[in-house]
Amino acid sequence: MSDNDPMTRTATVDERWAAFHRWGPYALLAVGTLIAWSAADAIGMTTGERRASGALIGAAVALQVWWNRAVRSRPGPSPAGTCYYAVRWAIGFALTWLNPLFAFYAVVGYFGAQHLLPRRLRMAGLFATAVTLAGSQSGGLPPQGLMGWVLFGAILTVNSMLLAVFGHFAALEEARSRTRVETIAELERTNTALQQALDENAALHAQLLVQAREAGVADERRRLAAEIHDTIAQGLTGIIAQLQVVAATPDRALGRAHLDRALALARHSLGEARRSVHNLSPVALADDGLPDALKKTVTEWGERTGVQARFTVTGTAEQLHDEVAATLLRIAQEALSNTARHAAAGRVGVTLSYMGDEVTLDVRDDGRGFDPPTARACTPAGGFGLDGMRSRAERIAGSLTVEAEPGHGTAVSARVPLVRHDR
């Protein structure tokens, strides 16, 4: 902790007060003794009073030596502390009775009441000290004559009023200090709990990423299985069927036609196989961010299909987490693949939008469109790969919506949280 820390400052003040309570009585007794004995002749102390004061001084020293050892096991108000305060007050009162200047020692009673006496006895202890000091200030104890008693009473009243005022302020300051200490302790507990929550969230985040990768692997396997079944397997089935016709027909022209069909199917299946292998991992993201990868994907797709394709970025582009970027790229590739296979579109627009805490990918075409409920019933995979894209988005806490109408094109929109790249 720094020196400006509230807890450090409180500890420093407490240490200084502890040093005063340990050594202050010695210092005040020494000052009072020096001044009182210096003025002993002027005050008229007798030999007996001098001896009595010497004995009381020795008793005060012995009392303080005992208490400095005993206080280590009794740091707060206790019966032993009350006894020590009472005996010390009695010694100070007796010394002030013998010589008013010994009040320099008696004044220590103002400083020890809070730490030595229980709450119910503090005001009584402070008042007893005020009596001793009022006697010293009024000329000595006992007061002489009517005017002496009047002066003693007036000084005692003033001292008592000051005690009440300063006692009230001390109580307020004590309550405020206690509240400050409790607040700091509560803040420390809250910070500890918050740090634990952050650590747990970090661990949970790492666990969720692992689960997302595992789920992604499973999704890829299911997608590849469905894609191989729908493309390569069907293409091989078609090739076998064409070759069987060739083997069974004696007509060379018909056989040649079926061979050409088998060759076309083989080329198509080879293309599908290459596309599936290419889609196993987002190699487009290896060297580029998501906007550049999408731009290249859209451009290459447009050149390959002959469809006018345009890519747009809105908002401030940020480097996304690998899972988020890969998911959006896969959704875009799947949407473009569906457009090429089913839409017969003349124009396609792909828009990537950064909007605060989320990212939106929109793929729109002006193709033939379709009826979503009917399309969903077309294939077990959910119709044109829409369920696969939706699963990808939902895996990273996103969503996917499709707007389509026969003859009026199709719009696919994926919305996912904006999770920045790990640093």
XYZ file of C-alpha atoms in Angstrom:
423
model
C 0.000 0.000 0.000
C 1.118 3.612 -0.608
C 1.443 6.320 2.040
C -1.727 7.934 0.628
C -3.804 4.825 1.216
C -6.507 5.404 3.902
C -5.668 2.168 5.688
C -1.966 3.112 5.790
C -2.728 6.576 7.179
C -5.022 5.083 9.847
C -2.363 2.580 10.882
C 0.249 5.375 11.137
C -2.010 7.525 13.349
C -2.793 4.554 15.590
C 0.914 3.795 15.981
C 1.639 7.398 16.993
C -1.165 7.417 19.546
C 0.111 4.107 20.961
C 3.582 5.656 21.352
C 2.086 8.675 23.137
C 0.080 6.518 25.569
C 3.257 4.537 26.308
C 5.739 7.374 26.785
C 3.540 10.480 27.200
C 2.844 9.971 30.921
C 6.586 9.808 31.614
C 7.187 13.043 29.704
C 4.293 14.903 31.347
C 5.335 13.655 34.788
C 8.894 14.870 34.146
C 7.681 18.310 33.007
C 5.288 18.632 35.931
C 7.948 17.550 38.431
C 10.550 19.973 37.050
C 8.201 22.957 37.088
C 6.557 22.090 40.418
C 9.837 21.609 42.264
C 11.303 24.721 40.680
C 8.407 26.715 42.176
C 8.163 24.705 45.395
C 9.618 27.505 47.540
C 7.380 30.143 45.971
C 4.334 28.013 46.572
C 5.443 27.182 50.109
C 5.739 23.410 50.041
C 6.805 21.937 53.350
C 9.392 19.235 53.772
C 6.648 16.689 54.380
C 4.843 17.743 51.189
C 8.080 17.450 49.269
C 8.619 13.944 50.558
C 5.011 12.971 49.855
C 5.277 14.294 46.311
C 8.491 12.337 45.821
C 6.757 9.147 46.942
C 3.817 9.854 44.630
C 6.182 10.481 41.725
C 7.841 7.131 42.368
C 4.406 5.470 42.529
C 3.428 7.112 39.212
C 6.596 5.789 37.567
C 6.040 2.270 38.942
C 2.391 2.356 37.860
C 3.363 3.345 34.343
C 6.068 0.651 34.108
C 3.520 -1.978 35.188
C 0.884 -0.757 32.764
C 3.217 -0.644 29.747
C 3.824 -4.349 30.288
C 0.194 -5.233 31.043
C -1.324 -3.285 28.130
C 0.105 -5.763 25.576
C -2.461 -8.328 26.695
C -5.221 -5.759 27.309
C -5.316 -3.464 24.260
C -8.891 -2.229 24.793
C -11.069 -1.079 27.708
C -10.858 -3.594 30.554
C -11.152 -3.771 34.350
C -7.366 -3.524 34.580
C -7.427 -0.411 32.374
C -10.138 1.152 34.574
C -8.070 0.443 37.687
C -4.963 1.938 36.070
C -6.857 5.087 35.045
C -8.336 5.517 38.549
C -4.999 5.072 40.355
C -3.244 7.404 37.907
C -5.957 10.005 38.437
C -5.657 9.659 42.196
C -1.875 10.174 42.026
C -2.331 13.210 39.744
C -5.004 14.654 42.057
C -2.813 14.164 45.137
C 0.203 15.745 43.428
C -1.909 18.719 42.253
C -3.250 19.081 45.819
C 0.358 19.328 47.038
C 1.438 21.646 44.183
C -0.940 23.029 41.492
C 1.824 22.840 38.880
C 1.684 19.034 38.961
C -1.436 19.497 36.819
C 0.935 19.076 33.861
C 0.909 15.373 34.763
C -2.795 15.218 35.660
C -3.748 16.441 32.163
C -2.864 12.989 30.787
C -6.301 11.855 31.977
C -7.870 13.647 29.025
C -6.029 11.412 26.566
C -6.481 7.925 28.022
C -10.199 7.733 28.818
C -11.290 6.480 25.396
C -8.804 3.581 25.335
C -8.892 2.657 29.034
C -12.475 3.154 30.246
C -15.709 1.519 29.087
C -18.171 3.873 27.429
C -20.336 4.274 30.542
C -17.385 5.523 32.650
C -15.668 7.821 30.166
C -17.499 11.015 31.036
C -16.985 10.351 34.753
C -13.260 9.885 34.206
C -13.004 13.035 32.100
C -14.982 15.023 34.685
C -12.677 13.818 37.473
C -9.699 15.030 35.434
C -11.474 18.355 34.857
C -11.886 18.725 38.643
C -8.133 18.305 39.128
C -7.270 20.816 36.405
C -9.905 23.315 37.561
C -8.389 23.178 41.036
C -4.950 23.904 39.588
C -6.240 26.709 37.368
C -8.162 28.364 40.226
C -5.016 28.614 42.383
C -4.703 25.222 44.037
C -6.640 22.711 46.059
C -8.570 23.135 48.212
C -10.005 26.490 47.058
C -9.494 29.307 49.582
C -12.505 31.315 50.615
C -15.769 32.047 48.875
C -14.166 33.650 45.834
C -11.838 30.690 45.509
C -14.768 28.293 45.397
C -16.652 30.548 42.961
C -13.615 30.696 40.675
C -13.156 26.917 40.972
C -16.815 26.323 40.097
C -16.693 28.659 37.100
C -13.529 27.087 35.719
C -14.916 23.596 36.323
C -18.136 24.543 34.484
C -16.196 25.875 31.499
C -14.012 22.780 31.426
C -17.074 20.522 31.622
C -18.742 22.369 28.740
C -15.591 22.054 26.666
C -15.458 18.356 27.517
C -19.053 17.917 26.349
C -18.416 19.761 23.072
C -15.144 18.025 22.296
C -16.597 14.696 23.415
C -19.454 15.130 20.950
C -17.053 15.935 18.129
C -14.845 13.015 19.114
C -17.852 10.678 19.029
C -18.775 11.944 15.559
C -15.208 11.517 14.335
C -15.041 8.029 15.845
C -18.293 7.057 14.136
C -17.055 8.481 10.845
C -13.729 6.674 11.161
C -15.504 3.434 11.975
C -17.778 3.887 8.979
C -14.763 4.647 6.772
C -12.950 1.538 7.951
C -16.056 -0.598 7.401
C -16.538 0.920 3.942
C -12.920 0.240 2.986
C -13.216 -3.323 4.273
C -16.432 -3.804 2.302
C -14.776 -2.393 -0.816
C -11.873 -4.785 -0.393
C -14.295 -7.708 -0.035
C -16.194 -6.499 -3.081
C -12.975 -6.142 -5.097
C -11.911 -9.635 -4.049
C -15.284 -11.059 -5.051
C -15.159 -9.132 -8.334
C -11.681 -10.449 -9.101
C -12.843 -13.978 -8.355
C -15.824 -13.455 -10.642
C -13.546 -12.132 -13.391
C -11.255 -15.133 -12.988
C -14.254 -17.477 -13.125
C -15.581 -15.664 -16.205
C -12.187 -15.974 -17.897
C -12.113 -19.692 -17.143
C -15.709 -20.057 -18.342
C -14.875 -18.109 -21.500
C -11.971 -20.442 -22.223
C -14.195 -23.455 -21.563
C -16.894 -22.102 -23.873
C -14.335 -21.569 -26.623
C -13.189 -25.160 -26.268
C -16.779 -26.358 -26.409
C -17.436 -24.095 -29.402
C -14.466 -25.587 -31.251
C -15.643 -29.099 -30.421
C -19.147 -28.232 -31.552
C -17.684 -26.688 -34.694
C -15.804 -29.897 -35.458
C -19.014 -31.899 -35.014
C -20.948 -29.466 -37.194
C -18.275 -29.676 -39.892
C -18.441 -33.454 -39.850
C -22.217 -33.448 -40.177
C -22.081 -30.817 -42.904
C -19.418 -32.703 -44.843
C -21.339 -35.953 -44.482
C -24.493 -34.328 -45.823
C -22.576 -32.537 -48.578
C -20.737 -35.692 -49.684
C -24.020 -37.575 -49.698
C -25.799 -34.861 -51.683
C -23.026 -34.180 -54.209
C -20.132 -36.612 -54.536
C -22.085 -39.762 -53.612
C -24.937 -38.847 -55.910
C -22.476 -37.983 -58.679
C -20.781 -41.384 -58.324
C -24.174 -43.070 -58.358
C -25.000 -41.258 -61.569
C -21.662 -42.252 -63.117
C -22.276 -45.896 -62.242
C -25.739 -45.724 -63.753
C -24.405 -44.200 -67.003
C -21.637 -46.776 -67.259
C -24.122 -49.575 -66.688
C -26.161 -48.270 -69.634
C -23.014 -48.132 -71.770
C -22.156 -51.714 -70.866
C -25.674 -52.916 -71.686
C -26.342 -51.082 -74.985
C -25.011 -52.209 -78.399
C -25.664 -48.754 -79.882
C -22.309 -46.969 -80.104
C -23.914 -43.516 -80.449
C -26.077 -44.065 -77.373
C -23.091 -45.472 -75.501
C -21.042 -42.440 -76.455
C -23.746 -40.138 -75.166
C -23.867 -41.941 -71.820
C -20.077 -41.871 -71.602
C -20.161 -38.094 -72.113
C -22.731 -37.829 -69.331
C -20.593 -39.983 -67.062
C -17.563 -37.802 -67.832
C -19.533 -34.639 -67.066
C -20.753 -36.125 -63.810
C -17.186 -37.119 -62.906
C -15.935 -33.594 -63.562
C -18.770 -32.119 -61.555
C -18.124 -34.506 -58.647
C -14.417 -33.641 -58.769
C -15.291 -29.979 -58.534
C -17.574 -30.637 -55.589
C -14.850 -32.672 -53.867
C -12.346 -29.837 -54.312
C -14.858 -27.336 -52.991
C -15.528 -29.472 -49.919
C -11.803 -29.830 -49.216
C -11.348 -26.089 -49.673
C -14.111 -25.407 -47.151
C -12.570 -27.578 -44.443
C -10.669 -24.595 -43.019
C -10.992 -20.855 -43.652
C -7.682 -20.420 -45.424
C -8.865 -16.996 -46.576
C -8.467 -15.811 -42.971
C -4.885 -17.024 -42.652
C -3.370 -13.794 -43.987
C -6.324 -11.372 -44.118
C -8.932 -9.997 -41.772
C -12.602 -10.795 -42.257
C -13.391 -7.805 -44.545
C -10.532 -8.624 -46.949
C -11.334 -12.340 -46.866
C -14.995 -11.666 -47.648
C -14.062 -9.269 -50.427
C -11.820 -11.877 -52.067
C -14.459 -14.571 -51.599
C -17.189 -12.438 -53.185
C -14.912 -11.346 -56.055
C -13.774 -14.905 -56.837
C -17.326 -16.182 -56.593
C -18.548 -13.527 -59.027
C -15.774 -14.317 -61.518
C -16.465 -18.040 -61.280
C -20.248 -17.814 -61.644
C -20.488 -14.801 -63.957
C -22.900 -13.126 -61.523
C -22.425 -9.444 -60.706
C -21.321 -9.494 -57.061
C -20.593 -6.512 -54.803
C -19.138 -6.389 -51.277
C -19.607 -3.474 -48.825
C -18.346 -2.737 -45.295
C -20.168 -0.313 -42.966
C -19.047 0.937 -39.570
C -15.557 0.784 -38.094
C -13.913 -2.537 -38.899
C -12.367 -4.358 -35.923
C -10.292 -7.506 -35.640
C -12.730 -10.193 -34.555
C -12.159 -13.334 -32.571
C -11.120 -16.254 -34.793
C -14.338 -18.211 -34.115
C -16.546 -15.232 -34.973
C -14.637 -14.395 -38.173
C -14.595 -18.033 -39.321
C -18.325 -18.399 -38.634
C -19.264 -15.321 -40.660
C -16.987 -16.353 -43.532
C -18.519 -19.846 -43.599
C -22.036 -18.418 -43.588
C -21.139 -16.120 -46.487
C -19.606 -19.001 -48.467
C -22.635 -21.212 -47.842
C -25.061 -18.432 -48.779
C -23.163 -17.715 -52.012
C -23.039 -21.440 -52.781
C -26.807 -21.669 -52.331
C -27.254 -18.642 -54.583
C -25.133 -20.210 -57.322
C -26.930 -23.555 -57.089
C -30.523 -22.461 -56.708
C -31.157 -18.741 -57.213
C -30.281 -18.070 -60.877
C -29.497 -14.514 -59.752
C -28.169 -11.669 -61.859
C -26.818 -9.592 -58.952
C -25.664 -10.362 -55.428
C -24.797 -7.927 -52.641
C -22.828 -8.884 -49.518
C -22.656 -6.345 -46.661
C -20.608 -6.623 -43.465
C -21.772 -4.154 -40.799
C -20.018 -3.320 -37.504
C -22.674 -1.959 -35.164
C -21.483 -1.332 -31.613
C -21.510 -4.666 -29.834
C -22.577 -6.845 -32.757
C -21.651 -7.656 -36.337
C -24.183 -8.246 -39.114
C -23.625 -10.114 -42.387
C -26.236 -9.657 -45.128
C -26.295 -11.611 -48.400
C -29.000 -10.509 -50.864
C -29.718 -11.636 -54.406
C -32.305 -10.862 -57.077
C -32.846 -14.507 -58.016
C -35.930 -16.640 -58.240
C -36.424 -16.773 -54.476
C -38.334 -19.550 -52.753
C -40.981 -20.306 -50.181
C -39.101 -20.947 -46.889
C -41.587 -23.472 -45.409
C -41.574 -25.454 -48.657
C -37.807 -25.286 -48.943
C -37.402 -26.592 -45.408
C -39.282 -29.728 -46.356
C -37.189 -30.325 -49.481
C -34.206 -32.029 -47.867
C -33.404 -33.645 -44.537
C -30.631 -31.085 -44.077
C -33.168 -28.284 -43.778
C -33.439 -26.941 -47.303
C -30.573 -25.285 -49.135
C -28.208 -25.406 -46.129
C -30.182 -22.842 -44.103
C -30.201 -24.942 -40.945
C -26.436 -25.361 -41.190
C -25.926 -21.610 -41.389
C -28.361 -21.045 -38.537
C -26.533 -23.595 -36.382
C -23.226 -21.843 -37.065
C -24.654 -18.487 -35.937
C -26.364 -19.893 -32.843
C -23.174 -21.677 -31.786
C -21.573 -18.284 -31.040
C -24.752 -16.787 -29.497
C -25.916 -15.255 -32.790
C -28.982 -15.614 -34.971
C -29.814 -16.042 -38.642
C -32.923 -14.840 -40.459
C -34.043 -15.531 -44.022
C -36.395 -13.388 -46.070
C -37.463 -14.928 -49.368
C -40.410 -14.913 -51.741
C -40.807 -16.781 -55.020
C -39.724 -14.491 -57.850
C -38.435 -11.710 -55.589
C -34.992 -12.869 -54.494
C -33.569 -13.946 -51.144
C -31.979 -12.130 -48.196
C -29.926 -13.970 -45.570
C -28.925 -11.990 -42.468
C -26.628 -13.260 -39.708
C -26.222 -11.254 -36.473
C -23.486 -12.270 -34.006
C -21.855 -10.612 -30.954
C -18.773 -8.503 -31.639
C -16.074 -10.442 -29.775
C -12.663 -8.931 -30.360
C -9.542 -10.898 -31.142
C -7.678 -12.289 -28.115
C -4.537 -10.324 -27.310
